Amino acid sequence: MTYRGRFAPSPTGALHPGSLVAAVGSWLCARHAKGQWLVRVEDIDPPREVAGAATRILATLDAFGLVPDEPPVYQSRRGHLYEAAFERLRAAGQVFPCWCSRAELAPFGGLHRDGQCIAPPDPSRPPAWRVRVPDTVASFVDGLKGPQRQALRDEAGDFVLRRVEGLWSYQLACVVDDADQGITHVVRGADLLDSTPRQLFLQTLLGLPHPQYLHLPLVTDASGRKLSKSAADFPVDGADPLPALRRAIIQLGLDDPGDAASPEQMLHHALNGFHPATLSHSSHPYG
Ligand code: GLU
């Protein structure tokens, strides 16, 4: 089987040490498998995006020697694919319009269940569209964390595919693109571990193949919280890539690559003797 992996940043800010770990981890796994490594810009949420961030992220990846095998794709240009998948689900009766607010769902743990809305239909304003989720358990074996299970109805509920504003949800766009790009292996941060069962469920509904998943340890701040781009924490500096690259490699649980003349050399050193099983299982404080 050909291995096709990807790194899928959202352009909500500069590349930060947590996303660099995901980029390097997915690159190493793809190169180790002698596969391809792609980059997909997940720019489907304009209100959260920062102007120029996508260009800066791509330039930073380049400065770190992380060069994709195909030109990056942009989710903002792929709405027709999400629409087609959504229409298939709609034609099959698997999605429904929903006017429920967050406040109305709060007493139910924020979850929407059994296709049962609390709010009545309101033709004066657009609905969100949710997919009906059955009372089943989704399970998969994570490449690092082992067997995982999620009770879809009680832990995910009927989830949104199209938002009130007409924007496509991350879950739908990610599943459609992973399939369209022929992704066989998804290597990403552990913050997305609980999205994977929803993605497996959508793949099954749409008749799409299931990639294999591996969720990397998160990089946390001093208080143990995930570092996040939106918090504009610690952007990594493409002008001086070696220290941040070295740190990312260590945070992945690999041996200290020491000094190198270039990012390419450091990455190749890290690749030497690399095996996904040697990746760290626990999160790491930054610094
Ligand atoms: N765009 C997501 C993020 O930046 C990652 C999505 C994924 O790898 O599936 O957190």
Short mmCIF file of C-alpha atoms and ligand atoms in Angstrom, two decimals, residues 6 8-10 42 170 174 188 191-192 229, ligand 1:
data_model
loop_
_atom_site.label_atom_id
_atom_site.label_comp_id
_atom_site.label_asym_id
_atom_site.label_seq_id
_atom_site.Cartn_x
_atom_site.Cartn_y
_atom_site.Cartn_z
CA ARG A 6 -0.54 15.02 5.62
CA ALA A 8 -3.32 20.19 7.97
CA PRO A 9 -2.78 23.55 9.69
CA SER A 10 -5.59 26.04 10.29
CA GLU A 42 -7.71 24.28 6.58
CA TYR A 170 -14.05 20.79 10.32
CA CYS A 174 -11.48 16.85 6.96
CA ARG A 188 -1.82 14.73 14.24
CA ASP A 191 -6.19 17.26 20.90
CA LEU A 192 -7.98 15.70 17.90
CA LYS A 229 -1.98 29.26 17.84
N1 GLU B 1 -6.60 21.99 11.16
C1 GLU B 1 -6.47 21.29 12.40
C2 GLU B 1 -5.61 22.08 13.36
O1 GLU B 1 -4.84 22.94 12.95
C3 GLU B 1 -5.83 19.93 12.24
C4 GLU B 1 -6.71 19.00 11.56
C5 GLU B 1 -6.20 17.58 11.36
O2 GLU B 1 -4.99 17.33 11.38
O3 GLU B 1 -7.07 16.73 11.15
O4 GLU B 1 -5.71 21.84 14.55
#
